């Protein structure tokens, strides 16, 4: 007879053995990457607005004109959507991992592979592959502000190393403003010196770097998910074949048993 302590210990071992650790690691990596990208990206965009308004003396245009500030607001809403969507998607992938690895096998009896289960696994593989490509695009896009802030940080650094250097940064070369607008800042201006001395520029630059690292972590998580889902798909496929084999074997054994029973009855009738 099992003692309560031993029974509890065996239940814990069964629960730990049913956890899909590969999916759990990928989910943690995905949540960490999305959190870094969304949180740091949102704050970096807010810091960019302050820098443009304070040091480049840019103002929001009236009306429905699509300017850089409107684009930044759109990017913020996109960040909100990304955070919510991948929070739900991570939960769905974890649930799929639990079901595929048979974590509920001991609770509900024999594990049965259905056609719907195979279709769901294939659907998750395709969807994860598309999300991986999307995150690759997000990573490439996030590298653009990192490059721009690196140039600005380099100009600030060069002015302190080279005396008398007159360097300028024109926002038109980055496509932030139109060609007709001249929004540039030079090293001899007071705004440039105040911007280089402020902590806001350094903080925004490093926030974009962390956001880029978060996007890269999300890409790694998507690749990890692809490997896990592919392995789960192979498991489901093999389990389906084994299930068909067991059904055919059981059917053949039943037929042999019926034939043997029929022959035994015929022999018994012939003897009597």
Short mmCIF file of C-alpha atoms in Angstrom, two decimals:
data_model
loop_
_atom_site.label_atom_id
_atom_site.label_comp_id
_atom_site.label_asym_id
_atom_site.label_seq_id
_atom_site.Cartn_x
_atom_site.Cartn_y
_atom_site.Cartn_z
CA UNK A 1 0.00 0.00 0.00
CA UNK A 2 1.33 3.40 -1.01
CA UNK A 3 1.82 5.98 1.69
CA UNK A 4 0.50 9.52 1.03
CA UNK A 5 4.04 10.86 0.77
CA UNK A 6 5.10 8.22 -1.75
CA UNK A 7 1.90 8.66 -3.74
CA UNK A 8 2.48 12.45 -3.86
CA UNK A 9 6.08 11.89 -4.94
CA UNK A 10 5.01 9.59 -7.80
CA UNK A 11 2.38 12.10 -8.92
CA UNK A 12 5.02 14.86 -9.01
CA UNK A 13 7.35 12.66 -11.06
CA UNK A 14 4.57 11.92 -13.55
CA UNK A 15 3.69 15.61 -13.85
CA UNK A 16 7.31 16.63 -14.37
CA UNK A 17 7.75 13.86 -16.93
CA UNK A 18 4.78 15.12 -18.93
CA UNK A 19 6.00 18.73 -19.28
CA UNK A 20 7.18 19.60 -22.81
CA UNK A 21 10.49 21.17 -21.76
CA UNK A 22 11.53 22.07 -25.31
CA UNK A 23 8.31 24.03 -25.86
CA UNK A 24 8.67 25.58 -22.40
CA UNK A 25 12.19 26.85 -23.17
CA UNK A 26 11.05 28.23 -26.53
CA UNK A 27 8.07 29.96 -24.88
CA UNK A 28 10.25 31.59 -22.22
CA UNK A 29 12.67 32.78 -24.91
CA UNK A 30 9.78 34.09 -27.02
CA UNK A 31 8.22 35.99 -24.12
CA UNK A 32 11.59 37.44 -23.11
CA UNK A 33 12.34 38.56 -26.67
CA UNK A 34 8.89 40.05 -27.25
CA UNK A 35 8.99 41.82 -23.87
CA UNK A 36 12.39 43.36 -24.62
CA UNK A 37 11.39 44.39 -28.13
CA UNK A 38 8.01 45.85 -27.18
CA UNK A 39 9.07 47.53 -23.93
CA UNK A 40 12.39 48.97 -25.05
CA UNK A 41 11.09 49.74 -28.54
CA UNK A 42 8.16 51.73 -27.13
CA UNK A 43 10.38 53.75 -24.80
CA UNK A 44 12.96 54.30 -27.55
CA UNK A 45 10.26 55.67 -29.87
CA UNK A 46 9.10 58.03 -27.12
CA UNK A 47 12.70 59.17 -26.62
CA UNK A 48 13.03 59.73 -30.38
CA UNK A 49 9.99 62.03 -30.33
CA UNK A 50 11.52 64.08 -27.52
CA UNK A 51 14.88 64.35 -29.34
CA UNK A 52 13.24 65.45 -32.59
CA UNK A 53 11.08 68.05 -30.87
CA UNK A 54 13.74 69.37 -28.47
CA UNK A 55 16.98 69.39 -30.46
CA UNK A 56 15.88 69.24 -34.11
CA UNK A 57 13.01 71.67 -33.45
CA UNK A 58 10.46 69.59 -35.32
CA UNK A 59 6.72 69.95 -34.65
CA UNK A 60 3.69 67.87 -35.45
CA UNK A 61 1.91 68.93 -38.61
CA UNK A 62 -1.75 69.83 -38.34
CA UNK A 63 -4.36 67.72 -40.08
CA UNK A 64 -4.07 64.17 -41.38
CA UNK A 65 -0.61 64.58 -42.87
CA UNK A 66 1.55 61.48 -42.56
CA UNK A 67 4.70 62.78 -40.88
CA UNK A 68 7.37 61.11 -38.77
CA UNK A 69 5.40 61.61 -35.54
CA UNK A 70 2.33 59.92 -37.02
CA UNK A 71 4.51 57.02 -38.15
CA UNK A 72 5.95 56.70 -34.64
CA UNK A 73 2.42 56.58 -33.21
CA UNK A 74 1.54 53.83 -35.71
CA UNK A 75 4.65 51.87 -34.70
CA UNK A 76 3.57 52.11 -31.05
CA UNK A 77 0.16 50.63 -31.86
CA UNK A 78 1.88 47.88 -33.84
CA UNK A 79 3.99 47.12 -30.76
CA UNK A 80 0.82 46.79 -28.67
CA UNK A 81 -0.60 44.34 -31.21
CA UNK A 82 2.61 42.31 -31.33
CA UNK A 83 2.73 41.98 -27.55
CA UNK A 84 -0.88 40.78 -27.32
CA UNK A 85 -0.71 38.46 -30.34
CA UNK A 86 2.46 36.63 -29.34
CA UNK A 87 1.33 36.31 -25.74
CA UNK A 88 -1.65 34.32 -27.01
CA UNK A 89 0.42 32.47 -29.59
CA UNK A 90 2.94 31.34 -26.97
CA UNK A 91 0.11 29.89 -24.87
CA UNK A 92 -1.30 28.05 -27.91
CA UNK A 93 2.09 26.54 -28.71
CA UNK A 94 2.51 25.41 -25.12
CA UNK A 95 -0.93 23.76 -25.18
CA UNK A 96 -0.05 22.06 -28.47
CA UNK A 97 3.18 20.84 -26.91
CA UNK A 98 1.33 19.36 -23.94
CA UNK A 99 -1.15 17.53 -26.13
CA UNK A 100 1.43 16.26 -28.62
CA UNK A 101 3.81 14.92 -26.01
CA UNK A 102 0.91 13.09 -24.37
CA UNK A 103 1.02 14.97 -21.07
CA UNK A 104 -2.66 14.11 -20.43
CA UNK A 105 -2.21 10.46 -21.33
CA UNK A 106 -2.42 9.20 -17.75
CA UNK A 107 -5.48 11.33 -17.08
CA UNK A 108 -7.63 10.32 -20.03
CA UNK A 109 -6.42 6.83 -20.81
CA UNK A 110 -4.93 5.66 -24.09
CA UNK A 111 -3.57 8.33 -26.37
CA UNK A 112 -5.41 8.51 -29.71
CA UNK A 113 -4.08 10.37 -32.74
CA UNK A 114 -6.81 11.99 -34.79
CA UNK A 115 -6.77 13.61 -38.21
CA UNK A 116 -7.60 16.93 -36.58
CA UNK A 117 -4.49 16.63 -34.38
CA UNK A 118 -2.25 16.07 -37.39
CA UNK A 119 -3.80 19.04 -39.20
CA UNK A 120 -3.31 21.28 -36.16
CA UNK A 121 0.37 20.30 -35.92
CA UNK A 122 0.90 21.00 -39.64
CA UNK A 123 -0.90 24.34 -39.30
CA UNK A 124 1.30 25.41 -36.40
CA UNK A 125 4.44 24.51 -38.38
CA UNK A 126 3.36 26.68 -41.31
CA UNK A 127 2.25 29.55 -39.07
CA UNK A 128 5.47 29.48 -37.05
CA UNK A 129 7.54 29.54 -40.23
CA UNK A 130 5.66 32.63 -41.43
CA UNK A 131 6.15 34.31 -38.03
CA UNK A 132 9.86 33.51 -38.19
CA UNK A 133 10.10 35.30 -41.55
CA UNK A 134 8.12 38.21 -40.10
CA UNK A 135 10.48 38.49 -37.13
CA UNK A 136 13.45 38.43 -39.49
CA UNK A 137 11.91 41.44 -41.21
CA UNK A 138 11.29 43.14 -37.86
CA UNK A 139 14.91 42.53 -36.86
CA UNK A 140 16.17 44.04 -40.11
CA UNK A 141 13.84 47.02 -39.69
CA UNK A 142 14.92 47.56 -36.07
CA UNK A 143 18.54 47.73 -37.16
CA UNK A 144 17.80 50.97 -39.09
CA UNK A 145 17.29 53.22 -36.02
CA UNK A 146 20.28 51.53 -34.39
CA UNK A 147 22.36 52.52 -37.42
CA UNK A 148 21.04 56.09 -37.36
CA UNK A 149 21.68 56.55 -33.66
CA UNK A 150 25.11 54.99 -34.05
CA UNK A 151 25.95 57.64 -36.64
CA UNK A 152 24.69 60.36 -34.32
CA UNK A 153 26.62 58.91 -31.39
CA UNK A 154 29.75 58.72 -33.55
CA UNK A 155 29.42 62.37 -34.54
CA UNK A 156 29.12 63.35 -30.87
CA UNK A 157 32.18 61.27 -30.05
CA UNK A 158 34.26 62.69 -32.90
CA UNK A 159 33.54 66.27 -31.90
CA UNK A 160 35.11 65.62 -28.49
CA UNK A 161 38.16 63.94 -30.04
CA UNK A 162 38.79 66.35 -32.93
CA UNK A 163 38.87 70.01 -32.05
CA UNK A 164 37.37 72.42 -34.53
CA UNK A 165 35.51 69.70 -36.47
CA UNK A 166 32.29 70.93 -38.09
CA UNK A 167 30.11 67.87 -38.68
CA UNK A 168 26.43 67.93 -39.59
CA UNK A 169 23.60 65.43 -39.48
CA UNK A 170 20.81 65.97 -42.01
CA UNK A 171 17.56 64.10 -41.37
CA UNK A 172 16.78 64.11 -45.08
CA UNK A 173 19.43 61.47 -45.74
CA UNK A 174 17.51 59.05 -43.52
CA UNK A 175 14.11 59.80 -45.04
CA UNK A 176 12.73 61.21 -41.81
CA UNK A 177 11.71 64.48 -43.48
CA UNK A 178 11.01 65.37 -47.09
CA UNK A 179 13.62 66.78 -49.45
CA UNK A 180 12.08 70.24 -49.28
CA UNK A 181 12.54 70.45 -45.52
CA UNK A 182 15.98 71.21 -44.18
CA UNK A 183 16.31 69.71 -40.74
CA UNK A 184 19.96 69.32 -39.92
CA UNK A 185 22.03 69.87 -36.84
CA UNK A 186 25.73 70.71 -36.82
CA UNK A 187 28.41 70.40 -34.18
CA UNK A 188 28.81 74.14 -33.87
CA UNK A 189 25.19 74.64 -32.81
CA UNK A 190 24.11 74.87 -29.20
CA UNK A 191 21.36 72.24 -29.67
CA UNK A 192 23.90 69.70 -30.81
CA UNK A 193 26.12 70.27 -27.79
CA UNK A 194 23.17 69.99 -25.42
CA UNK A 195 22.00 66.81 -27.15
CA UNK A 196 25.41 65.17 -26.90
CA UNK A 197 25.71 66.10 -23.23
CA UNK A 198 22.24 64.84 -22.36
CA UNK A 199 21.57 61.29 -21.18
CA UNK A 200 18.48 61.05 -23.39
CA UNK A 201 20.46 60.33 -26.55
CA UNK A 202 22.56 57.63 -24.92
CA UNK A 203 19.50 56.04 -23.30
CA UNK A 204 17.49 55.99 -26.54
CA UNK A 205 20.43 54.50 -28.44
CA UNK A 206 20.83 51.67 -25.95
CA UNK A 207 17.08 51.06 -25.81
CA UNK A 208 17.06 50.48 -29.57
CA UNK A 209 20.00 48.08 -29.18
CA UNK A 210 18.11 46.09 -26.54
CA UNK A 211 15.00 46.10 -28.75
CA UNK A 212 17.12 44.72 -31.58
CA UNK A 213 18.42 42.01 -29.28
CA UNK A 214 14.84 41.19 -28.27
CA UNK A 215 13.82 40.82 -31.91
CA UNK A 216 16.79 38.51 -32.45
CA UNK A 217 15.74 36.45 -29.43
CA UNK A 218 12.24 36.15 -30.91
CA UNK A 219 13.76 34.85 -34.16
CA UNK A 220 15.74 32.23 -32.21
CA UNK A 221 12.55 31.28 -30.36
CA UNK A 222 10.71 30.83 -33.67
CA UNK A 223 13.51 28.59 -34.97
CA UNK A 224 13.38 26.61 -31.71
CA UNK A 225 9.62 26.25 -32.10
CA UNK A 226 10.07 25.01 -35.66
CA UNK A 227 12.42 22.27 -34.47
CA UNK A 228 10.04 21.31 -31.65
CA UNK A 229 6.99 21.29 -33.91
CA UNK A 230 8.78 19.27 -36.57
CA UNK A 231 9.80 16.70 -33.95
CA UNK A 232 6.23 16.62 -32.63
CA UNK A 233 4.92 16.18 -36.16
CA UNK A 234 7.22 13.20 -36.66
CA UNK A 235 6.03 11.78 -33.34
CA UNK A 236 2.38 12.22 -34.33
CA UNK A 237 3.00 10.62 -37.71
CA UNK A 238 4.77 7.60 -36.19
CA UNK A 239 2.10 7.27 -33.52
CA UNK A 240 -0.58 7.33 -36.21
CA UNK A 241 1.16 4.55 -38.11
CA UNK A 242 1.57 2.53 -34.95
CA UNK A 243 -2.08 3.05 -34.14
CA UNK A 244 -3.12 1.77 -37.59
CA UNK A 245 -0.80 -1.20 -37.19
CA UNK A 246 -2.29 -2.07 -33.81
CA UNK A 247 -5.82 -1.81 -35.23
CA UNK A 248 -4.98 -4.08 -38.17
CA UNK A 249 -3.21 -6.54 -35.88
CA UNK A 250 -6.15 -6.63 -33.49
CA UNK A 251 -8.56 -7.16 -36.36
CA UNK A 252 -6.49 -10.04 -37.78
CA UNK A 253 -6.22 -11.68 -34.37
CA UNK A 254 -9.97 -11.42 -33.96
CA UNK A 255 -10.52 -13.00 -37.38
CA UNK A 256 -8.11 -15.86 -36.57
CA UNK A 257 -9.90 -16.39 -33.28
CA UNK A 258 -13.28 -16.52 -35.05
CA UNK A 259 -11.95 -18.99 -37.62
CA UNK A 260 -10.48 -21.18 -34.91
CA UNK A 261 -13.73 -21.09 -32.94
CA UNK A 262 -15.74 -21.99 -36.06
CA UNK A 263 -13.49 -24.95 -36.88
CA UNK A 264 -13.63 -26.18 -33.30
CA UNK A 265 -17.42 -26.14 -33.41
CA UNK A 266 -17.44 -27.97 -36.77
CA UNK A 267 -15.13 -30.67 -35.40
CA UNK A 268 -17.27 -31.02 -32.30
CA UNK A 269 -20.43 -31.38 -34.38
CA UNK A 270 -18.78 -33.90 -36.68
CA UNK A 271 -17.61 -35.95 -33.68
CA UNK A 272 -21.04 -35.96 -32.06
#
